[in-house]
C-alpha cells in the first residue's frame, strides 16, 4: 500500500513520536501547578512557543496553542467577531475555505452577521481587488486560506492583505495556513496577517495540537473559559507532549521546506502531465498550485468508487478534504471554481509527502490506468 | 506629556504616501551637540524600520525621510511616532518636479484627505531648487487654483488655514504633504544620561520609566522580589513590563534583587508602622549601590504625591534621605487618572493590573506611618544587626538580565528549570 493522503494527515516523524513518548513519561505535571515539576512543564511550553515563533518569524508572545487547526480557525473567526462587535458585523471569506472556516462564518451568519463569500476564478484563485471591493467600514474580519486543501490552489495573500488594509486598516486579516506552511514561502508577517492558523499533524507532527498566531495587540473573545491558560485565550490543561512535539514538527517543516519542494515538485509535475494524457480525467489542479496536491475528476463516477478501486490496486487516496469526504454532495470547492456537478462528485485528491519516490509515482500511474480500465468494464457491463 | 495615538489621527493620506517626513523635537535648539542628538535619532529610527526591509532612510539637516518603496505607511507611522525625539510625521507624496505632475498629485492628495465642507485651506509652496521655472509665490497660485476649482468644500484662509497643502520642489523630486501628525517628542533616548528606576509591578513605575526615557534618559530597572512570599508569576510580570518598555528603547536592563532577607529583618523589630519607610529606604540604598556599579547618575521612582503612605511629603523627605543621588519623580504632581491613561497608551496597563502579590504589599502594616521621624528611623536602622551586610548581599545577589521587545528572556536563576529541557525534543 502506498499512502497518498498527506494533506489529510501525515505520518509523524520518528523523532516526533519519541518526543511525545518521553514527555508523557517525564513531564506529566500540570504546567499550571505551583511546584517545581509544574514550573518545568510550563518552561517546556514556553520553549515550544519560542521554537514556533522562530519558525514563523514572529514573537513568542504571539503564539497560542490550541487543540488543532479547527479550533484555531474557530477561535480566530468567532473570537474576533465576538470581540469586535463594536466595529461592525460583517465578515468576508471565500467559497474555497475549509469547513472549519466556512461553517464558523455560517454560524455567525445565523446569529445575524453578514458574510460575503468571494468567488474564486476557475483555477481556484481569488482576486485581491475583489476581496478589497467587498471590504466596508463595518468589516471586522477577512479570512482567506493559503493553499486550498482540495485542489491546492494558492491565494495571493500578501496582495490581499495589503488591499484589505488599504480600504480599512482596522479590518483583521486571518490566514488559514494549514496546507501552505512547509510547502510554500511566506508567514503571517509576509501576508500582513493578524491571525494565522497552523496544524502540526499536516507536517508530520502529532495531532491534538494547533497553533494560532495572534498579532500583538489583537484581542480575541475566548471560546473556552475556565482558566488563564494561553494568555487567557484558551482555558484547559495544556497538551504538553503534543505542544512540544508539534513545535518540533513546525521547526522541521520550516527548515526542510526547500528540500521538500525540490524533491516533490518534479513528482507532482510528472503526475500532472500523466493525468493530462488520460482523456477520462479532467484536472482540477494547475501548475501554479501548491507542490503537494493534485486533484482531478472522473466525471460521472463518484469519487469514492474510484478511491476504493485504487485502494484495491494498493493506493490510498482521498476524494477531497477528509473533513468532508464522507458527504455524498458534490464538492463545494469544485462547484465554486465552475466545475459541473458530475465533475464535482467525481473528484480524487492525491497529496504528496517527503517520503514519496519516482517509483511510487510510477506505481500510482499504473494503478490509475488499471482503475480506469476496470471502471470502464464495469460501466459497460452495467449498461 | 500624553503619548499620541497616530493610528487614530492619521488621515487617509497614508495610503497615498510614498515617504514619511520625520521632524525632530526640541533638541534641535541645541547648538554644538546637535549632530550627536541627530545621529542617535537616526540610529533609533533605523532600528524601528528594520522589520521593513524595503524602506530606505535619507537624513537631511533637521529631518529624516523614510522612503517606503511599498512598505505600509500606516504601520511605519505608528512605529515611528513612538521614537523619542520625533515631534511630528508627515505622509509625503513624491512626484517629478514638473508643474502638471505636482497639480495632479495635489488633487489626488486632497481627494484622499477628503476634507469636510467649510474647511479652510491654503497652499504653501517652497522652491528649494532654484532652476524650477516658477517661484514659490507663483506656485501657490498655480496649485491652489485647480484645487479650489475641484473641491468646492474648500475656502481660502492664508493666515490660519485648517488644511495647509505644502509643496516642496527639489531638483529630483517634489514633495507634497498636508498632514502633520504629532509624535511623541522629547529627546533621543540616552542623550541625557542614565538612571536606575525602581520598577514594581504596579501602574505607576512603568509610566515613570516611559516618561524618563522620553526625556532622553536611559533607564535601567531595579525590581525587588521576595520569593517564596511572592510568586514566580509576580516576577515574570515585571519582566514582561520591562519588555513592553523595551519597545521604546530597543532593549532594557533589569536588575532583579532578592529582597526577602532584608524585608523579613524588619518584621522582627516590633515597629510595624515603620516597615514601609524602612523598606523604601532599603530599596533606595540598594538601587544607589547598583547605580554606582552601573554608572547611573540618578534614581527614578513612580512616586506621586499623596498617593500612599510612603508618598506623603514627610515620607518622601525621610525616604529620600537614604540616597545622595538625585531622586527623580516624574509623576509626582500627576493625578492617578492621568497616569492610568498613559499606562494604557504605552501598553503597560493590562499587565500592571494582573493580580500578583508583590513585595510592597507583603507584611503591609494596618496603619503605616504617613509622618515618619527621621531620627527614629535612623536609630532603628542603626540597631538592626548586620543591616549593611544584608543590603550588600542583596546587591551581590541581584540577577541582571537584558530584555528585548521580541525576546523571551528569563532570569538566570530559572536556567536550572530550563536545563530540564532537552533541546532534541524540539
PDB file of N, CA and C in Angstrom, chain B residues 303-392:
ATOM      1  N   UNK B 303       6.786  57.600  42.343  1.00  0.00           N
ATOM      2  CA  UNK B 303       6.027  58.293  43.393  1.00  0.00           C
ATOM      3  C   UNK B 303       5.113  59.370  42.824  1.00  0.00           C
ATOM      4  N   UNK B 304       3.941  59.453  43.429  1.00  0.00           N
ATOM      5  CA  UNK B 304       3.003  60.503  43.066  1.00  0.00           C
ATOM      6  C   UNK B 304       2.489  61.066  44.383  1.00  0.00           C
ATOM      7  N   UNK B 305       2.602  62.342  44.561  1.00  0.00           N
ATOM      8  CA  UNK B 305       2.408  62.964  45.866  1.00  0.00           C
ATOM      9  C   UNK B 305       1.069  62.570  46.491  1.00  0.00           C
ATOM     10  N   UNK B 306       1.156  62.041  47.713  1.00  0.00           N
ATOM     11  CA  UNK B 306      -0.058  61.765  48.479  1.00  0.00           C
ATOM     12  C   UNK B 306      -0.750  60.457  48.167  1.00  0.00           C
ATOM     13  N   UNK B 307      -0.242  59.705  47.175  1.00  0.00           N
ATOM     14  CA  UNK B 307      -0.976  58.518  46.745  1.00  0.00           C
ATOM     15  C   UNK B 307      -1.085  57.455  47.839  1.00  0.00           C
ATOM     16  N   UNK B 308       0.034  57.142  48.458  1.00  0.00           N
ATOM     17  CA  UNK B 308       0.023  56.169  49.560  1.00  0.00           C
ATOM     18  C   UNK B 308       0.889  56.709  50.687  1.00  0.00           C
ATOM     19  N   UNK B 309       0.952  55.952  51.782  1.00  0.00           N
ATOM     20  CA  UNK B 309       1.647  56.436  52.976  1.00  0.00           C
ATOM     21  C   UNK B 309       3.098  56.819  52.700  1.00  0.00           C
ATOM     22  N   UNK B 310       3.744  56.073  51.821  1.00  0.00           N
ATOM     23  CA  UNK B 310       5.157  56.369  51.567  1.00  0.00           C
ATOM     24  C   UNK B 310       5.318  57.553  50.622  1.00  0.00           C
ATOM     25  N   UNK B 311       4.220  58.107  50.154  1.00  0.00           N
ATOM     26  CA  UNK B 311       4.309  59.208  49.198  1.00  0.00           C
ATOM     27  C   UNK B 311       3.739  60.520  49.746  1.00  0.00           C
ATOM     28  N   UNK B 312       3.584  60.595  51.063  1.00  0.00           N
ATOM     29  CA  UNK B 312       3.289  61.906  51.658  1.00  0.00           C
ATOM     30  C   UNK B 312       4.586  62.699  51.661  1.00  0.00           C
ATOM     31  N   UNK B 313       4.470  64.000  51.805  1.00  0.00           N
ATOM     32  CA  UNK B 313       5.688  64.806  51.782  1.00  0.00           C
ATOM     33  C   UNK B 313       6.645  64.414  52.913  1.00  0.00           C
ATOM     34  N   UNK B 314       6.151  64.242  54.170  1.00  0.00           N
ATOM     35  CA  UNK B 314       7.089  63.826  55.236  1.00  0.00           C
ATOM     36  C   UNK B 314       7.752  62.476  54.910  1.00  0.00           C
ATOM     37  N   UNK B 315       6.982  61.543  54.347  1.00  0.00           N
ATOM     38  CA  UNK B 315       7.574  60.256  53.997  1.00  0.00           C
ATOM     39  C   UNK B 315       8.629  60.415  52.910  1.00  0.00           C
ATOM     40  N   UNK B 316       8.300  61.197  51.875  1.00  0.00           N
ATOM     41  CA  UNK B 316       9.270  61.388  50.800  1.00  0.00           C
ATOM     42  C   UNK B 316      10.547  62.015  51.329  1.00  0.00           C
ATOM     43  N   UNK B 317      10.384  62.917  52.288  1.00  0.00           N
ATOM     44  CA  UNK B 317      11.549  63.558  52.894  1.00  0.00           C
ATOM     45  C   UNK B 317      12.436  62.521  53.573  1.00  0.00           C
ATOM     46  N   UNK B 318      11.842  61.703  54.425  1.00  0.00           N
ATOM     47  CA  UNK B 318      12.635  60.735  55.190  1.00  0.00           C
ATOM     48  C   UNK B 318      13.202  59.639  54.266  1.00  0.00           C
ATOM     49  N   UNK B 319      12.378  59.179  53.355  1.00  0.00           N
ATOM     50  CA  UNK B 319      12.836  58.109  52.457  1.00  0.00           C
ATOM     51  C   UNK B 319      13.945  58.620  51.540  1.00  0.00           C
ATOM     52  N   UNK B 320      13.731  59.817  50.999  1.00  0.00           N
ATOM     53  CA  UNK B 320      14.685  60.372  50.037  1.00  0.00           C
ATOM     54  C   UNK B 320      16.073  60.571  50.616  1.00  0.00           C
ATOM     55  N   UNK B 321      16.149  60.729  51.923  1.00  0.00           N
ATOM     56  CA  UNK B 321      17.466  60.961  52.514  1.00  0.00           C
ATOM     57  C   UNK B 321      18.342  59.711  52.556  1.00  0.00           C
ATOM     58  N   UNK B 322      17.779  58.604  52.149  1.00  0.00           N
ATOM     59  CA  UNK B 322      18.584  57.381  52.136  1.00  0.00           C
ATOM     60  C   UNK B 322      19.558  57.360  50.962  1.00  0.00           C
ATOM     61  N   UNK B 323      19.443  58.289  50.050  1.00  0.00           N
ATOM     62  CA  UNK B 323      20.384  58.295  48.916  1.00  0.00           C
ATOM     63  C   UNK B 323      20.934  59.688  48.699  1.00  0.00           C
ATOM     64  N   UNK B 324      22.180  59.733  48.175  1.00  0.00           N
ATOM     65  CA  UNK B 324      22.784  61.012  47.821  1.00  0.00           C
ATOM     66  C   UNK B 324      22.518  61.362  46.370  1.00  0.00           C
ATOM     67  N   UNK B 325      22.038  60.388  45.625  1.00  0.00           N
ATOM     68  CA  UNK B 325      21.808  60.641  44.203  1.00  0.00           C
ATOM     69  C   UNK B 325      20.545  61.469  44.005  1.00  0.00           C
ATOM     70  N   UNK B 326      20.491  62.228  42.927  1.00  0.00           N
ATOM     71  CA  UNK B 326      19.238  62.943  42.652  1.00  0.00           C
ATOM     72  C   UNK B 326      18.091  61.941  42.512  1.00  0.00           C
ATOM     73  N   UNK B 327      16.977  62.250  43.161  1.00  0.00           N
ATOM     74  CA  UNK B 327      15.796  61.378  43.081  1.00  0.00           C
ATOM     75  C   UNK B 327      14.814  62.031  42.117  1.00  0.00           C
ATOM     76  N   UNK B 328      14.576  61.377  41.018  1.00  0.00           N
ATOM     77  CA  UNK B 328      13.658  61.954  40.040  1.00  0.00           C
ATOM     78  C   UNK B 328      12.308  61.265  40.177  1.00  0.00           C
ATOM     79  N   UNK B 329      11.259  62.072  40.237  1.00  0.00           N
ATOM     80  CA  UNK B 329       9.907  61.528  40.410  1.00  0.00           C
ATOM     81  C   UNK B 329       8.992  62.130  39.345  1.00  0.00           C
ATOM     82  N   UNK B 330       9.065  61.581  38.137  1.00  0.00           N
ATOM     83  CA  UNK B 330       8.351  62.239  37.032  1.00  0.00           C
ATOM     84  C   UNK B 330       6.843  62.336  37.229  1.00  0.00           C
ATOM     85  N   UNK B 331       6.272  61.492  38.067  1.00  0.00           N
ATOM     86  CA  UNK B 331       4.815  61.501  38.196  1.00  0.00           C
ATOM     87  C   UNK B 331       4.345  62.252  39.424  1.00  0.00           C
ATOM     88  N   UNK B 332       5.275  62.918  40.092  1.00  0.00           N
ATOM     89  CA  UNK B 332       4.960  63.389  41.452  1.00  0.00           C
ATOM     90  C   UNK B 332       3.719  64.281  41.510  1.00  0.00           C
ATOM     91  N   UNK B 333       3.489  65.070  40.482  1.00  0.00           N
ATOM     92  CA  UNK B 333       2.346  66.002  40.518  1.00  0.00           C
ATOM     93  C   UNK B 333       1.185  65.562  39.621  1.00  0.00           C
ATOM     94  N   UNK B 334       1.176  64.305  39.249  1.00  0.00           N
ATOM     95  CA  UNK B 334       0.107  63.870  38.352  1.00  0.00           C
ATOM     96  C   UNK B 334      -1.013  63.179  39.097  1.00  0.00           C
ATOM     97  N   UNK B 335      -2.218  63.307  38.539  1.00  0.00           N
ATOM     98  CA  UNK B 335      -3.362  62.585  39.094  1.00  0.00           C
ATOM     99  C   UNK B 335      -3.313  61.141  38.639  1.00  0.00           C
ATOM    100  N   UNK B 336      -3.902  60.278  39.465  1.00  0.00           N
ATOM    101  CA  UNK B 336      -3.896  58.853  39.124  1.00  0.00           C
ATOM    102  C   UNK B 336      -4.525  58.607  37.748  1.00  0.00           C
ATOM    103  N   UNK B 337      -5.617  59.323  37.474  1.00  0.00           N
ATOM    104  CA  UNK B 337      -6.310  59.066  36.205  1.00  0.00           C
ATOM    105  C   UNK B 337      -5.414  59.381  35.011  1.00  0.00           C
ATOM    106  N   UNK B 338      -4.572  60.407  35.155  1.00  0.00           N
ATOM    107  CA  UNK B 338      -3.656  60.740  34.062  1.00  0.00           C
ATOM    108  C   UNK B 338      -2.606  59.647  33.894  1.00  0.00           C
ATOM    109  N   UNK B 339      -2.153  59.131  35.030  1.00  0.00           N
ATOM    110  CA  UNK B 339      -1.136  58.079  34.980  1.00  0.00           C
ATOM    111  C   UNK B 339      -1.716  56.832  34.323  1.00  0.00           C
ATOM    112  N   UNK B 340      -2.943  56.507  34.708  1.00  0.00           N
ATOM    113  CA  UNK B 340      -3.607  55.328  34.135  1.00  0.00           C
ATOM    114  C   UNK B 340      -3.744  55.491  32.617  1.00  0.00           C
ATOM    115  N   UNK B 341      -4.113  56.684  32.217  1.00  0.00           N
ATOM    116  CA  UNK B 341      -4.305  56.928  30.780  1.00  0.00           C
ATOM    117  C   UNK B 341      -3.009  56.689  29.993  1.00  0.00           C
ATOM    118  N   UNK B 342      -1.908  57.189  30.550  1.00  0.00           N
ATOM    119  CA  UNK B 342      -0.628  56.971  29.856  1.00  0.00           C
ATOM    120  C   UNK B 342      -0.275  55.484  29.865  1.00  0.00           C
ATOM    121  N   UNK B 343      -0.498  54.833  31.018  1.00  0.00           N
ATOM    122  CA  UNK B 343      -0.184  53.405  31.108  1.00  0.00           C
ATOM    123  C   UNK B 343      -0.940  52.634  30.034  1.00  0.00           C
ATOM    124  N   UNK B 344      -2.183  53.029  29.815  1.00  0.00           N
ATOM    125  CA  UNK B 344      -2.961  52.347  28.777  1.00  0.00           C
ATOM    126  C   UNK B 344      -2.369  52.610  27.406  1.00  0.00           C
ATOM    127  N   UNK B 345      -1.967  53.853  27.191  1.00  0.00           N
ATOM    128  CA  UNK B 345      -1.465  54.174  25.860  1.00  0.00           C
ATOM    129  C   UNK B 345      -0.109  53.566  25.563  1.00  0.00           C
ATOM    130  N   UNK B 346       0.736  53.443  26.584  1.00  0.00           N
ATOM    131  CA  UNK B 346       2.053  52.848  26.300  1.00  0.00           C
ATOM    132  C   UNK B 346       2.013  51.325  26.401  1.00  0.00           C
ATOM    133  N   UNK B 347       0.882  50.774  26.785  1.00  0.00           N
ATOM    134  CA  UNK B 347       0.718  49.326  26.723  1.00  0.00           C
ATOM    135  C   UNK B 347       1.148  48.565  27.967  1.00  0.00           C
ATOM    136  N   UNK B 348       1.284  49.268  29.112  1.00  0.00           N
ATOM    137  CA  UNK B 348       1.693  48.563  30.332  1.00  0.00           C
ATOM    138  C   UNK B 348       0.518  48.284  31.259  1.00  0.00           C
ATOM    139  N   UNK B 349      -0.590  48.967  31.030  1.00  0.00           N
ATOM    140  CA  UNK B 349      -1.698  48.915  31.988  1.00  0.00           C
ATOM    141  C   UNK B 349      -2.231  47.498  32.218  1.00  0.00           C
ATOM    142  N   UNK B 350      -2.517  46.800  31.123  1.00  0.00           N
ATOM    143  CA  UNK B 350      -3.124  45.469  31.257  1.00  0.00           C
ATOM    144  C   UNK B 350      -2.239  44.511  32.050  1.00  0.00           C
ATOM    145  N   UNK B 351      -0.923  44.667  31.892  1.00  0.00           N
ATOM    146  CA  UNK B 351      -0.003  43.834  32.674  1.00  0.00           C
ATOM    147  C   UNK B 351       0.002  44.280  34.131  1.00  0.00           C
ATOM    148  N   UNK B 352       0.015  45.580  34.337  1.00  0.00           N
ATOM    149  CA  UNK B 352       0.146  46.111  35.692  1.00  0.00           C
ATOM    150  C   UNK B 352      -0.995  45.687  36.589  1.00  0.00           C
ATOM    151  N   UNK B 353      -2.177  45.510  36.012  1.00  0.00           N
ATOM    152  CA  UNK B 353      -3.315  45.188  36.878  1.00  0.00           C
ATOM    153  C   UNK B 353      -3.469  43.691  37.130  1.00  0.00           C
ATOM    154  N   UNK B 354      -2.558  42.875  36.600  1.00  0.00           N
ATOM    155  CA  UNK B 354      -2.618  41.445  36.914  1.00  0.00           C
ATOM    156  C   UNK B 354      -2.429  41.266  38.422  1.00  0.00           C
ATOM    157  N   UNK B 355      -3.234  40.416  39.026  1.00  0.00           N
ATOM    158  CA  UNK B 355      -3.293  40.375  40.485  1.00  0.00           C
ATOM    159  C   UNK B 355      -2.236  39.483  41.146  1.00  0.00           C
ATOM    160  N   UNK B 356      -0.993  39.875  41.120  1.00  0.00           N
ATOM    161  CA  UNK B 356       0.000  39.099  41.861  1.00  0.00           C
ATOM    162  C   UNK B 356       0.517  39.935  43.014  1.00  0.00           C
ATOM    163  N   UNK B 357       0.739  39.288  44.114  1.00  0.00           N
ATOM    164  CA  UNK B 357       1.266  39.982  45.283  1.00  0.00           C
ATOM    165  C   UNK B 357       2.706  40.401  44.998  1.00  0.00           C
ATOM    166  N   UNK B 358       3.045  41.635  45.289  1.00  0.00           N
ATOM    167  CA  UNK B 358       4.468  41.978  45.178  1.00  0.00           C
ATOM    168  C   UNK B 358       4.998  42.341  46.558  1.00  0.00           C
ATOM    169  N   UNK B 359       6.310  42.636  46.623  1.00  0.00           N
ATOM    170  CA  UNK B 359       6.931  42.766  47.931  1.00  0.00           C
ATOM    171  C   UNK B 359       6.421  43.981  48.693  1.00  0.00           C
ATOM    172  N   UNK B 360       5.815  44.935  47.972  1.00  0.00           N
ATOM    173  CA  UNK B 360       5.347  46.123  48.670  1.00  0.00           C
ATOM    174  C   UNK B 360       4.045  45.874  49.423  1.00  0.00           C
ATOM    175  N   UNK B 361       3.308  44.873  49.005  1.00  0.00           N
ATOM    176  CA  UNK B 361       2.058  44.600  49.716  1.00  0.00           C
ATOM    177  C   UNK B 361       2.256  43.539  50.789  1.00  0.00           C
ATOM    178  N   UNK B 362       3.466  42.984  50.809  1.00  0.00           N
ATOM    179  CA  UNK B 362       3.763  41.917  51.749  1.00  0.00           C
ATOM    180  C   UNK B 362       4.072  42.517  53.123  1.00  0.00           C
ATOM    181  N   UNK B 363       3.598  41.910  54.167  1.00  0.00           N
ATOM    182  CA  UNK B 363       3.799  42.391  55.543  1.00  0.00           C
ATOM    183  C   UNK B 363       3.345  43.838  55.696  1.00  0.00           C
ATOM    184  N   UNK B 364       2.394  44.216  54.873  1.00  0.00           N
ATOM    185  CA  UNK B 364       1.954  45.608  54.932  1.00  0.00           C
ATOM    186  C   UNK B 364       1.225  45.853  56.238  1.00  0.00           C
ATOM    187  N   UNK B 365       1.680  46.839  57.047  1.00  0.00           N
ATOM    188  CA  UNK B 365       1.018  47.090  58.333  1.00  0.00           C
ATOM    189  C   UNK B 365      -0.360  47.689  58.118  1.00  0.00           C
ATOM    190  N   UNK B 366      -1.202  47.573  59.158  1.00  0.00           N
ATOM    191  CA  UNK B 366      -2.558  48.132  59.068  1.00  0.00           C
ATOM    192  C   UNK B 366      -2.517  49.635  58.922  1.00  0.00           C
ATOM    193  N   UNK B 367      -1.608  50.264  59.703  1.00  0.00           N
ATOM    194  CA  UNK B 367      -1.536  51.720  59.603  1.00  0.00           C
ATOM    195  C   UNK B 367      -0.085  52.165  59.471  1.00  0.00           C
ATOM    196  N   UNK B 368       0.431  52.150  58.246  1.00  0.00           N
ATOM    197  CA  UNK B 368       1.803  52.621  58.052  1.00  0.00           C
ATOM    198  C   UNK B 368       1.868  54.117  58.341  1.00  0.00           C
ATOM    199  N   UNK B 369       2.993  54.542  58.838  1.00  0.00           N
ATOM    200  CA  UNK B 369       3.080  55.958  59.196  1.00  0.00           C
ATOM    201  C   UNK B 369       3.125  56.834  57.947  1.00  0.00           C
ATOM    202  N   UNK B 370       2.419  57.964  58.039  1.00  0.00           N
ATOM    203  CA  UNK B 370       2.478  58.935  56.947  1.00  0.00           C
ATOM    204  C   UNK B 370       3.393  60.087  57.336  1.00  0.00           C
ATOM    205  N   UNK B 371       3.888  60.030  58.551  1.00  0.00           N
ATOM    206  CA  UNK B 371       4.704  61.132  59.051  1.00  0.00           C
ATOM    207  C   UNK B 371       5.872  60.573  59.856  1.00  0.00           C
ATOM    208  N   UNK B 372       6.793  59.895  59.185  1.00  0.00           N
ATOM    209  CA  UNK B 372       7.883  59.253  59.926  1.00  0.00           C
ATOM    210  C   UNK B 372       8.870  60.279  60.476  1.00  0.00           C
ATOM    211  N   UNK B 373       9.551  59.860  61.504  1.00  0.00           N
ATOM    212  CA  UNK B 373      10.547  60.727  62.117  1.00  0.00           C
ATOM    213  C   UNK B 373      11.931  60.224  61.712  1.00  0.00           C
ATOM    214  N   UNK B 374      12.678  61.094  61.066  1.00  0.00           N
ATOM    215  CA  UNK B 374      13.969  60.686  60.512  1.00  0.00           C
ATOM    216  C   UNK B 374      14.894  60.116  61.580  1.00  0.00           C
ATOM    217  N   UNK B 375      14.908  60.808  62.756  1.00  0.00           N
ATOM    218  CA  UNK B 375      15.826  60.375  63.824  1.00  0.00           C
ATOM    219  C   UNK B 375      15.493  58.956  64.280  1.00  0.00           C
ATOM    220  N   UNK B 376      14.189  58.704  64.434  1.00  0.00           N
ATOM    221  CA  UNK B 376      13.780  57.375  64.906  1.00  0.00           C
ATOM    222  C   UNK B 376      14.137  56.317  63.875  1.00  0.00           C
ATOM    223  N   UNK B 377      13.849  56.631  62.633  1.00  0.00           N
ATOM    224  CA  UNK B 377      14.144  55.675  61.558  1.00  0.00           C
ATOM    225  C   UNK B 377      15.638  55.360  61.535  1.00  0.00           C
ATOM    226  N   UNK B 378      16.449  56.407  61.618  1.00  0.00           N
ATOM    227  CA  UNK B 378      17.903  56.183  61.564  1.00  0.00           C
ATOM    228  C   UNK B 378      18.359  55.351  62.752  1.00  0.00           C
ATOM    229  N   UNK B 379      17.726  55.619  63.878  1.00  0.00           N
ATOM    230  CA  UNK B 379      18.062  54.868  65.098  1.00  0.00           C
ATOM    231  C   UNK B 379      17.725  53.374  64.914  1.00  0.00           C
ATOM    232  N   UNK B 380      16.516  53.126  64.414  1.00  0.00           N
ATOM    233  CA  UNK B 380      16.104  51.736  64.207  1.00  0.00           C
ATOM    234  C   UNK B 380      17.074  51.037  63.264  1.00  0.00           C
ATOM    235  N   UNK B 381      17.424  51.731  62.184  1.00  0.00           N
ATOM    236  CA  UNK B 381      18.334  51.119  61.205  1.00  0.00           C
ATOM    237  C   UNK B 381      19.694  50.804  61.834  1.00  0.00           C
ATOM    238  N   UNK B 382      20.146  51.721  62.701  1.00  0.00           N
ATOM    239  CA  UNK B 382      21.471  51.506  63.287  1.00  0.00           C
ATOM    240  C   UNK B 382      21.469  50.329  64.250  1.00  0.00           C
ATOM    241  N   UNK B 383      20.293  50.012  64.766  1.00  0.00           N
ATOM    242  CA  UNK B 383      20.214  48.905  65.723  1.00  0.00           C
ATOM    243  C   UNK B 383      20.008  47.541  65.057  1.00  0.00           C
ATOM    244  N   UNK B 384      19.681  47.566  63.749  1.00  0.00           N
ATOM    245  CA  UNK B 384      19.454  46.296  63.066  1.00  0.00           C
ATOM    246  C   UNK B 384      20.777  45.555  62.895  1.00  0.00           C
ATOM    247  N   UNK B 385      20.873  44.359  63.431  1.00  0.00           N
ATOM    248  CA  UNK B 385      22.163  43.658  63.332  1.00  0.00           C
ATOM    249  C   UNK B 385      22.480  43.270  61.894  1.00  0.00           C
ATOM    250  N   UNK B 386      23.667  43.634  61.445  1.00  0.00           N
ATOM    251  CA  UNK B 386      24.128  43.229  60.117  1.00  0.00           C
ATOM    252  C   UNK B 386      23.347  43.834  58.972  1.00  0.00           C
ATOM    253  N   UNK B 387      22.777  45.022  59.204  1.00  0.00           N
ATOM    254  CA  UNK B 387      21.924  45.635  58.197  1.00  0.00           C
ATOM    255  C   UNK B 387      22.690  45.943  56.904  1.00  0.00           C
ATOM    256  N   UNK B 388      23.844  46.592  57.084  1.00  0.00           N
ATOM    257  CA  UNK B 388      24.658  46.964  55.914  1.00  0.00           C
ATOM    258  C   UNK B 388      25.055  45.755  55.099  1.00  0.00           C
ATOM    259  N   UNK B 389      25.470  44.698  55.785  1.00  0.00           N
ATOM    260  CA  UNK B 389      25.898  43.484  55.065  1.00  0.00           C
ATOM    261  C   UNK B 389      24.731  42.896  54.282  1.00  0.00           C
ATOM    262  N   UNK B 390      23.562  42.953  54.910  1.00  0.00           N
ATOM    263  CA  UNK B 390      22.397  42.368  54.252  1.00  0.00           C
ATOM    264  C   UNK B 390      22.076  43.103  52.953  1.00  0.00           C
ATOM    265  N   UNK B 391      22.221  44.433  53.015  1.00  0.00           N
ATOM    266  CA  UNK B 391      21.982  45.207  51.785  1.00  0.00           C
ATOM    267  C   UNK B 391      23.018  44.845  50.727  1.00  0.00           C
ATOM    268  N   UNK B 392      24.272  44.736  51.177  1.00  0.00           N
ATOM    269  CA  UNK B 392      25.339  44.407  50.227  1.00  0.00           C
ATOM    270  C   UNK B 392      25.113  43.026  49.623  1.00  0.00           C
TER     271      UNK B 392
END
